[in-house]
Coordinates of C-alpha atoms in Angstrom, one line a residue:
M1 CA -1.2 -26.4 5.2
D2 CA -4.7 -25.2 4.4
E3 CA -5.1 -25.5 0.6
R4 CA -7.9 -22.9 0.5
A5 CA -5.8 -20.4 2.5
D6 CA -2.9 -21.1 0.1
R7 CA -5.2 -20.5 -2.9
L8 CA -6.5 -17.3 -1.4
R9 CA -2.9 -16.0 -0.9
E10 CA -2.1 -16.8 -4.5
D11 CA -5.3 -15.1 -5.7
V12 CA -4.6 -11.9 -3.7
A13 CA -1.0 -11.9 -4.9
L14 CA -2.2 -12.3 -8.6
F15 CA -4.7 -9.4 -8.2
S16 CA -2.1 -7.2 -6.5
R17 CA 0.4 -7.8 -9.3
R18 CA -2.3 -7.1 -11.9
I19 CA -3.5 -3.8 -10.3
R20 CA 0.0 -2.6 -9.9
T21 CA 0.5 -2.8 -13.7
K22 CA -2.2 -0.2 -14.0
S23 CA 0.0 2.7 -12.9
S24 CA -0.1 6.1 -14.5
G25 CA 3.5 5.8 -15.8
H26 CA 5.2 7.6 -12.9
L27 CA 8.0 4.9 -12.4
L28 CA 7.5 4.8 -8.7
T29 CA 7.9 1.5 -6.8
P30 CA 5.0 0.0 -4.9
T31 CA 6.9 0.9 -1.7
Q32 CA 7.3 4.5 -2.7
L33 CA 3.6 4.7 -3.7
Q34 CA 2.5 3.2 -0.4
A35 CA 4.7 5.6 1.6
L36 CA 3.1 8.5 -0.3
A37 CA -0.4 7.1 0.4
H38 CA 0.4 6.8 4.1
L39 CA 1.6 10.4 4.2
D40 CA -1.5 11.5 2.3
R41 CA -3.9 9.7 4.6
V42 CA -2.2 10.2 8.0
G43 CA -0.3 13.5 7.4
A44 CA 3.2 14.5 8.3
M45 CA 5.1 11.9 10.4
S46 CA 8.6 10.8 11.4
A47 CA 10.5 8.3 9.4
R48 CA 10.1 5.9 12.3
A49 CA 6.4 6.2 12.3
L50 CA 6.3 5.7 8.5
A51 CA 8.6 2.6 8.8
D52 CA 6.2 1.2 11.4
L53 CA 3.2 1.8 9.1
E54 CA 5.1 0.1 6.2
R55 CA 6.3 -2.6 8.5
V56 CA 9.9 -2.2 7.3
V57 CA 13.2 -1.3 9.0
P58 CA 14.1 2.4 9.3
Q59 CA 16.9 2.0 6.8
T60 CA 14.5 0.9 4.1
I61 CA 12.2 3.8 4.7
A62 CA 15.1 6.2 4.8
R63 CA 16.1 5.1 1.2
T64 CA 12.4 5.4 0.1
V65 CA 12.1 8.9 1.6
L66 CA 15.4 10.0 0.1
L67 CA 14.3 8.9 -3.4
L68 CA 10.9 10.6 -3.0
E69 CA 12.6 13.7 -1.7
E70 CA 14.8 13.8 -4.8
K71 CA 11.7 13.7 -7.0
G72 CA 10.1 16.5 -5.0
M73 CA 7.3 14.3 -3.7
V74 CA 8.1 14.7 0.0
T75 CA 9.8 17.3 2.2
R76 CA 11.3 17.1 5.6
T77 CA 10.9 19.7 8.3
V78 CA 12.2 19.8 11.8
D79 CA 10.0 18.1 14.3
P80 CA 8.7 20.8 16.7
H81 CA 8.7 18.2 19.6
D82 CA 12.3 16.9 18.9
A83 CA 14.7 19.1 17.0
R84 CA 16.9 16.1 16.3
A85 CA 14.1 14.5 14.2
S86 CA 12.4 15.4 11.0
L87 CA 8.8 15.2 9.9
I88 CA 8.1 13.9 6.4
S89 CA 5.2 15.5 4.5
I90 CA 3.8 14.8 1.0
T91 CA 4.2 17.7 -1.4
D92 CA 1.7 18.9 -4.0
I93 CA 3.7 17.1 -6.7
G94 CA 3.5 13.9 -4.6
R95 CA -0.2 14.3 -4.0
R96 CA -0.9 14.9 -7.7
T97 CA 1.2 11.9 -8.7
L98 CA -0.7 9.8 -6.1
D99 CA -4.1 11.1 -7.3
V100 CA -3.3 10.3 -10.9
D101 CA -2.1 6.8 -10.0
R102 CA -5.2 6.1 -7.9
A103 CA -7.4 7.3 -10.6
A104 CA -5.8 5.0 -13.2
R105 CA -6.1 2.0 -10.9
S106 CA -9.7 2.8 -9.9
E107 CA -10.7 3.4 -13.5
W108 CA -9.4 -0.1 -14.4
L109 CA -11.0 -1.7 -11.4
T110 CA -14.3 0.0 -12.0
S111 CA -14.3 -1.2 -15.6
V112 CA -13.5 -4.8 -14.7
L113 CA -16.1 -4.8 -11.9
T114 CA -18.8 -3.5 -14.3
E115 CA -17.9 -5.7 -17.3
E116 CA -17.1 -9.0 -15.6
F117 CA -19.2 -9.2 -12.4
T118 CA -22.8 -9.3 -11.5
D119 CA -24.3 -6.9 -8.8
V120 CA -24.1 -9.7 -6.2
E121 CA -20.5 -10.6 -7.1
R122 CA -19.5 -7.0 -6.8
E123 CA -21.1 -6.7 -3.4
L124 CA -19.2 -9.9 -2.3
L125 CA -16.0 -8.4 -3.6
Y126 CA -16.6 -5.2 -1.6
L127 CA -17.2 -7.3 1.5
A128 CA -14.1 -9.4 0.8
G129 CA -12.1 -6.2 0.5
R130 CA -13.2 -5.1 4.0
L131 CA -12.4 -8.5 5.4
L132 CA -8.9 -8.5 3.7
R133 CA -8.3 -5.1 5.2
R134 CA -9.2 -6.4 8.6
A135 CA -6.8 -9.3 8.1
A136 CA -4.0 -7.0 7.0
E137 CA -4.5 -4.8 10.1
S138 CA -4.6 -7.7 12.5
T139 CA -1.6 -8.1 14.8
D140 CA 0.8 -10.8 13.8
T141 CA 0.8 -13.9 15.8
A142 CA 4.0 -15.5 17.2
P143 CA 3.6 -18.8 15.3
A144 CA 3.4 -17.0 11.9
Q145 CA 6.5 -15.0 12.7
E146 CA 8.4 -18.1 13.7
S147 CA 7.5 -20.0 10.6
V148 CA 8.7 -17.1 8.4
M149 CA 12.0 -17.1 10.3
R150 CA 12.4 -20.8 9.6
A151 CA 11.5 -20.6 5.9

């Protein structure tokens, strides 16, 4: 095992947990927030498409959508291309909730970046963010999937 890669994984997980604590008090789970974010960025989509973006099974996204629907944050409409399917859309309430949450997290991050880091360090973090996004968007490799299955 590469100790530096292991440390990076731990660092990213620690940062992720920390920024999640900076929510705006909405009581949504990270999965619910991420689903709202996908709907906000991409637009209306099927549950299957949302599950694929979230990299979860359809049953998981079905529960997430149901909870968001009960809170008035998403709606379902009939898919014009397949009357048996629904399209899920973010509502104004969902978008406002997401905007407030994003603002709270961004305010915290901006403050930390300004107070704790130099200009050069901030630029390195911005670059690291783009690299982490690229890593997150990469296709999974077979050896990684097999090792997860064995764990």
